[in-house]
Amino acid sequence: MNADLHCHSTVSDGCLDPAALVRRAYANRVELLALTDHDELAGVAEAAREAAALGLRFVAGVEISVSYVEDTTIHIVGLGVDPRNPALLAGLADVRRGREDRARRMADELERVGLRDALAGARQFARNPEMIGRAHFARHFVASGLMPNVNTVFEHYLARGKPGFVSHKWASLDEAVAWIRGAGGIAVIAHPARYHRLSSAAFDKLVADFIAAGGEAVEVVAGAHTQEDMLRFARLARQRGLLASRGSDFHGETESAVDVGRCNPLPPDLTPVWSRLP
Ligand code: AMP
Ligand code: MN
Ligand code: MN
Ligand code: MN
């Protein structure tokens, strides 16, 4: 089953609009797609329409930004959520509201190292003004010739510890999982290999807290995972009885290592999260 349950459109920081993303997934022979924009469900209706027109199985999704211990940002994907659920919509709107102030603080910090007008530049790349994020700053600095690609901008300016990074308070883990479950969805720990700030004990605690909150799945196959990561999180899924998810985290052709629908298969003994999706 070619399921891709993690990707982004222009509604957050992807490069394709929702319909174009769905057409690309279909062309890449995806059989089940979830659109999982950051903190926003506004692309789901358009994606669902396009998927229905093509006969592609589609579920609504979202990737919620969460602040966990020691100011670590965690991403929790929700799959199969009701995109009209009022509590989920209100929670996401709250999370989005912090982004404008964060973007201003980022621009102020960037100005201190001599990069002027970064906010105006980033806005040019944010098609959804409520969803301005680091990727939009990165694209602006690539377009202005400062850096050759977005990865390099992150490395020099936007990653933690770099001049444009500011700390920010997102949703709590419990809130994110409760919103997803309340909207009938399944909560998934996104790209677990990316949380290297957490000690191994803190990561185990995250998994325990996530399960206690009602979380049920983990991305075993993810665009950012190496083969070794995949094996490690397959083991975790077995040990903790978690459902296994698979997602490219595709953002755009020139930015993403893995195209939509082109990630590795899940190990066959795991229970895929889509066994529980409509
Ligand atoms: P934000 O929610 O504004 O903090 O932006 C997070 C997004 O930035 C991620 O979803 C990725 O799209 C992008 N991102 C984070 N780290 C990197 C990186 N090292 N290289 C390229 N893109 C990154
Ligand atoms: Mn992103
Ligand atoms: Mn993410
Ligand atoms: Mn993502």
GROMACS .gro file of N, CA and C in nm, residues 109-189:
model
  243
  109GLU      N    1   1.591   3.985   1.545
  109GLU     CA    2   1.720   3.918   1.571
  109GLU      C    3   1.805   3.916   1.444
  110LEU      N    4   1.742   3.894   1.331
  110LEU     CA    5   1.817   3.889   1.205
  110LEU      C    6   1.873   4.028   1.170
  111GLU      N    7   1.797   4.130   1.206
  111GLU     CA    8   1.843   4.267   1.181
  111GLU      C    9   1.973   4.295   1.258
  112ARG      N   10   1.982   4.241   1.379
  112ARG     CA   11   2.104   4.259   1.459
  112ARG      C   12   2.227   4.204   1.393
  113VAL      N   13   2.211   4.105   1.306
  113VAL     CA   14   2.329   4.053   1.236
  113VAL      C   15   2.334   4.108   1.093
  114GLY      N   16   2.261   4.217   1.072
  114GLY     CA   17   2.277   4.290   0.947
  114GLY      C   18   2.181   4.250   0.836
  115LEU      N   19   2.084   4.164   0.867
  115LEU     CA   20   1.990   4.123   0.762
  115LEU      C   21   1.861   4.204   0.778
  116ARG      N   22   1.844   4.302   0.694
  116ARG     CA   23   1.733   4.396   0.709
  116ARG      C   24   1.612   4.352   0.630
  117ASP      N   25   1.494   4.395   0.677
  117ASP     CA   26   1.368   4.373   0.605
  117ASP      C   27   1.335   4.226   0.582
  118ALA      N   28   1.379   4.141   0.672
  118ALA     CA   29   1.354   3.998   0.654
  118ALA      C   30   1.205   3.965   0.664
  119LEU      N   31   1.133   4.039   0.749
  119LEU     CA   32   0.991   4.007   0.766
  119LEU      C   33   0.914   4.035   0.637
  120ALA      N   34   0.939   4.151   0.578
  120ALA     CA   35   0.873   4.183   0.452
  120ALA      C   36   0.909   4.079   0.346
  121GLY      N   37   1.034   4.038   0.346
  121GLY     CA   38   1.079   3.937   0.249
  121GLY      C   39   1.010   3.804   0.271
  122ALA      N   40   1.003   3.761   0.396
  122ALA     CA   41   0.941   3.633   0.427
  122ALA      C   42   0.792   3.634   0.391
  123ARG      N   43   0.728   3.748   0.415
  123ARG     CA   44   0.585   3.758   0.385
  123ARG      C   45   0.555   3.731   0.238
  124GLN      N   46   0.648   3.767   0.152
  124GLN     CA   47   0.629   3.743   0.008
  124GLN      C   48   0.613   3.594  -0.021
  125PHE      N   49   0.665   3.512   0.067
  125PHE     CA   50   0.663   3.367   0.042
  125PHE      C   51   0.555   3.296   0.123
  126ALA      N   52   0.490   3.368   0.211
  126ALA     CA   53   0.387   3.306   0.295
  126ALA      C   54   0.250   3.331   0.232
  127ARG      N   55   0.199   3.233   0.161
  127ARG     CA   56   0.071   3.251   0.092
  127ARG      C   57  -0.043   3.262   0.192
  128ASN      N   58  -0.028   3.196   0.307
  128ASN     CA   59  -0.125   3.208   0.415
  128ASN      C   60  -0.060   3.295   0.522
  129PRO      N   61  -0.101   3.422   0.532
  129PRO     CA   62  -0.031   3.515   0.623
  129PRO      C   63  -0.034   3.471   0.769
  130GLU      N   64  -0.132   3.391   0.809
  130GLU     CA   65  -0.137   3.342   0.948
  130GLU      C   66  -0.031   3.236   0.975
  131MET      N   67   0.028   3.185   0.870
  131MET     CA   68   0.114   3.067   0.886
  131MET      C   69   0.259   3.097   0.854
  132ILE      N   70   0.301   3.222   0.877
  132ILE     CA   71   0.440   3.257   0.846
  132ILE      C   72   0.533   3.176   0.936
  133GLY      N   73   0.636   3.119   0.876
  133GLY     CA   74   0.727   3.033   0.950
  133GLY      C   75   0.869   3.042   0.896
  134ARG      N   76   0.953   2.961   0.954
  134ARG     CA   77   1.095   2.969   0.920
  134ARG      C   78   1.123   2.940   0.773
  135ALA      N   79   1.045   2.848   0.714
  135ALA     CA   80   1.070   2.813   0.573
  135ALA      C   81   1.052   2.935   0.482
  136HIS      N   82   0.960   3.025   0.520
  136HIS     CA   83   0.937   3.144   0.437
  136HIS      C   84   1.055   3.240   0.447
  137PHE      N   85   1.111   3.254   0.566
  137PHE     CA   86   1.234   3.334   0.581
  137PHE      C   87   1.346   3.269   0.497
  138ALA      N   88   1.355   3.138   0.504
  138ALA     CA   89   1.462   3.068   0.432
  138ALA      C   90   1.449   3.093   0.281
  139ARG      N   91   1.328   3.084   0.230
  139ARG     CA   92   1.309   3.105   0.085
  139ARG      C   93   1.345   3.247   0.045
  140HIS      N   94   1.309   3.343   0.131
  140HIS     CA   95   1.344   3.482   0.103
  140HIS      C   96   1.497   3.498   0.093
  141PHE      N   97   1.570   3.436   0.185
  141PHE     CA   98   1.716   3.452   0.183
  141PHE      C   99   1.781   3.378   0.066
  142VAL      N  100   1.717   3.274   0.019
  142VAL     CA  101   1.766   3.208  -0.103
  142VAL      C  102   1.739   3.298  -0.223
  143ALA      N  103   1.616   3.351  -0.231
  143ALA     CA  104   1.579   3.436  -0.345
  143ALA      C  105   1.665   3.562  -0.350
  144SER      N  106   1.705   3.614  -0.231
  144SER     CA  107   1.785   3.736  -0.231
  144SER      C  108   1.933   3.707  -0.255
  145GLY      N  109   1.969   3.581  -0.269
  145GLY     CA  110   2.106   3.546  -0.304
  145GLY      C  111   2.199   3.531  -0.184
  146LEU      N  112   2.144   3.542  -0.063
  146LEU     CA  113   2.229   3.531   0.057
  146LEU      C  114   2.287   3.391   0.071
  147MET      N  115   2.207   3.290   0.040
  147MET     CA  116   2.246   3.150   0.060
  147MET      C  117   2.196   3.069  -0.059
  148PRO      N  118   2.265   2.958  -0.088
  148PRO     CA  119   2.229   2.881  -0.208
  148PRO      C  120   2.102   2.797  -0.195
  149ASN      N  121   2.064   2.758  -0.075
  149ASN     CA  122   1.944   2.675  -0.060
  149ASN      C  123   1.890   2.687   0.083
  150VAL      N  124   1.767   2.640   0.102
  150VAL     CA  125   1.702   2.660   0.232
  150VAL      C  126   1.775   2.586   0.345
  151ASN      N  127   1.830   2.471   0.315
  151ASN     CA  128   1.901   2.397   0.421
  151ASN      C  129   2.015   2.480   0.478
  152THR      N  130   2.087   2.548   0.390
  152THR     CA  131   2.200   2.630   0.433
  152THR      C  132   2.151   2.749   0.517
  153VAL      N  133   2.038   2.806   0.479
  153VAL     CA  134   1.985   2.917   0.560
  153VAL      C  135   1.953   2.867   0.700
  154PHE      N  136   1.889   2.750   0.711
  154PHE     CA  137   1.860   2.694   0.843
  154PHE      C  138   1.989   2.674   0.922
  155GLU      N  139   2.087   2.615   0.856
  155GLU     CA  140   2.214   2.585   0.922
  155GLU      C  141   2.281   2.711   0.978
  156HIS      N  142   2.274   2.821   0.903
  156HIS     CA  143   2.346   2.942   0.944
  156HIS      C  144   2.263   3.040   1.024
  157TYR      N  145   2.132   3.041   1.003
  157TYR     CA  146   2.051   3.149   1.062
  157TYR      C  147   1.928   3.105   1.141
  158LEU      N  148   1.868   2.991   1.108
  158LEU     CA  149   1.733   2.965   1.162
  158LEU      C  150   1.725   2.849   1.259
  159ALA      N  151   1.826   2.764   1.262
  159ALA     CA  152   1.822   2.651   1.355
  159ALA      C  153   1.848   2.701   1.497
  160ARG      N  154   1.814   2.621   1.594
  160ARG     CA  155   1.837   2.658   1.735
  160ARG      C  156   1.984   2.696   1.755
  161GLY      N  157   2.005   2.807   1.827
  161GLY     CA  158   2.142   2.853   1.852
  161GLY      C  159   2.193   2.948   1.746
  162LYS      N  160   2.121   2.964   1.637
  162LYS     CA  161   2.164   3.055   1.530
  162LYS      C  162   2.093   3.190   1.547
  163PRO      N  163   2.146   3.296   1.481
  163PRO     CA  164   2.099   3.432   1.512
  163PRO      C  165   1.949   3.455   1.496
  164GLY      N  166   1.884   3.390   1.401
  164GLY     CA  167   1.742   3.418   1.378
  164GLY      C  168   1.649   3.326   1.455
  165PHE      N  169   1.704   3.238   1.539
  165PHE     CA  170   1.617   3.146   1.614
  165PHE      C  171   1.565   3.216   1.738
  166VAL      N  172   1.437   3.212   1.759
  166VAL     CA  173   1.380   3.262   1.884
  166VAL      C  174   1.298   3.150   1.947
  167SER      N  175   1.298   3.149   2.078
  167SER     CA  176   1.221   3.047   2.147
  167SER      C  177   1.072   3.087   2.139
  168HIS      N  178   0.985   2.988   2.136
  168HIS     CA  179   0.843   3.018   2.119
  168HIS      C  180   0.759   2.913   2.190
  169LYS      N  181   0.646   2.955   2.245
  169LYS     CA  182   0.559   2.860   2.313
  169LYS      C  183   0.445   2.819   2.222
  170TRP      N  184   0.442   2.691   2.188
  170TRP     CA  185   0.338   2.633   2.103
  170TRP      C  186   0.233   2.567   2.193
  171ALA      N  187   0.155   2.476   2.138
  171ALA     CA  188   0.056   2.401   2.219
  171ALA      C  189   0.129   2.307   2.314
  172SER      N  190   0.057   2.256   2.415
  172SER     CA  191   0.115   2.151   2.499
  172SER      C  192   0.085   2.016   2.434
  173LEU      N  193   0.163   1.915   2.473
  173LEU     CA  194   0.143   1.780   2.420
  173LEU      C  195   0.001   1.732   2.449
  174ASP      N  196  -0.043   1.753   2.571
  174ASP     CA  197  -0.178   1.707   2.609
  174ASP      C  198  -0.287   1.777   2.528
  175GLU      N  199  -0.270   1.906   2.505
  175GLU     CA  200  -0.369   1.979   2.424
  175GLU      C  201  -0.375   1.922   2.283
  176ALA      N  202  -0.259   1.907   2.222
  176ALA     CA  203  -0.256   1.863   2.081
  176ALA      C  204  -0.322   1.726   2.066
  177VAL      N  205  -0.287   1.633   2.154
  177VAL     CA  206  -0.344   1.498   2.145
  177VAL      C  207  -0.494   1.503   2.172
  178ALA      N  208  -0.536   1.585   2.269
  178ALA     CA  209  -0.680   1.594   2.301
  178ALA      C  210  -0.758   1.655   2.185
  179TRP      N  211  -0.704   1.756   2.121
  179TRP     CA  212  -0.775   1.816   2.005
  179TRP      C  213  -0.792   1.711   1.895
  180ILE      N  214  -0.686   1.636   1.869
  180ILE     CA  215  -0.689   1.535   1.760
  180ILE      C  216  -0.791   1.427   1.793
  181ARG      N  217  -0.782   1.375   1.914
  181ARG     CA  218  -0.876   1.268   1.954
  181ARG      C  219  -1.020   1.318   1.959
  182GLY      N  220  -1.037   1.438   2.009
  182GLY     CA  221  -1.170   1.498   2.016
  182GLY      C  222  -1.232   1.515   1.878
  183ALA      N  223  -1.147   1.529   1.776
  183ALA     CA  224  -1.195   1.543   1.639
  183ALA      C  225  -1.198   1.408   1.567
  184GLY      N  226  -1.189   1.300   1.644
  184GLY     CA  227  -1.201   1.165   1.586
  184GLY      C  228  -1.076   1.114   1.518
  185GLY      N  229  -0.962   1.181   1.540
  185GLY     CA  230  -0.840   1.143   1.469
  185GLY      C  231  -0.746   1.057   1.552
  186ILE      N  232  -0.639   1.014   1.488
  186ILE     CA  233  -0.533   0.936   1.552
  186ILE      C  234  -0.410   1.026   1.562
  187ALA      N  235  -0.352   1.034   1.682
  187ALA     CA  236  -0.233   1.117   1.703
  187ALA      C  237  -0.106   1.036   1.677
  188VAL      N  238  -0.011   1.099   1.608
  188VAL     CA  239   0.111   1.034   1.562
  188VAL      C  240   0.231   1.119   1.602
  189ILE      N  241   0.335   1.060   1.659
  189ILE     CA  242   0.460   1.133   1.681
  189ILE      C  243   0.530   1.146   1.546
   0.00000   0.00000   0.00000
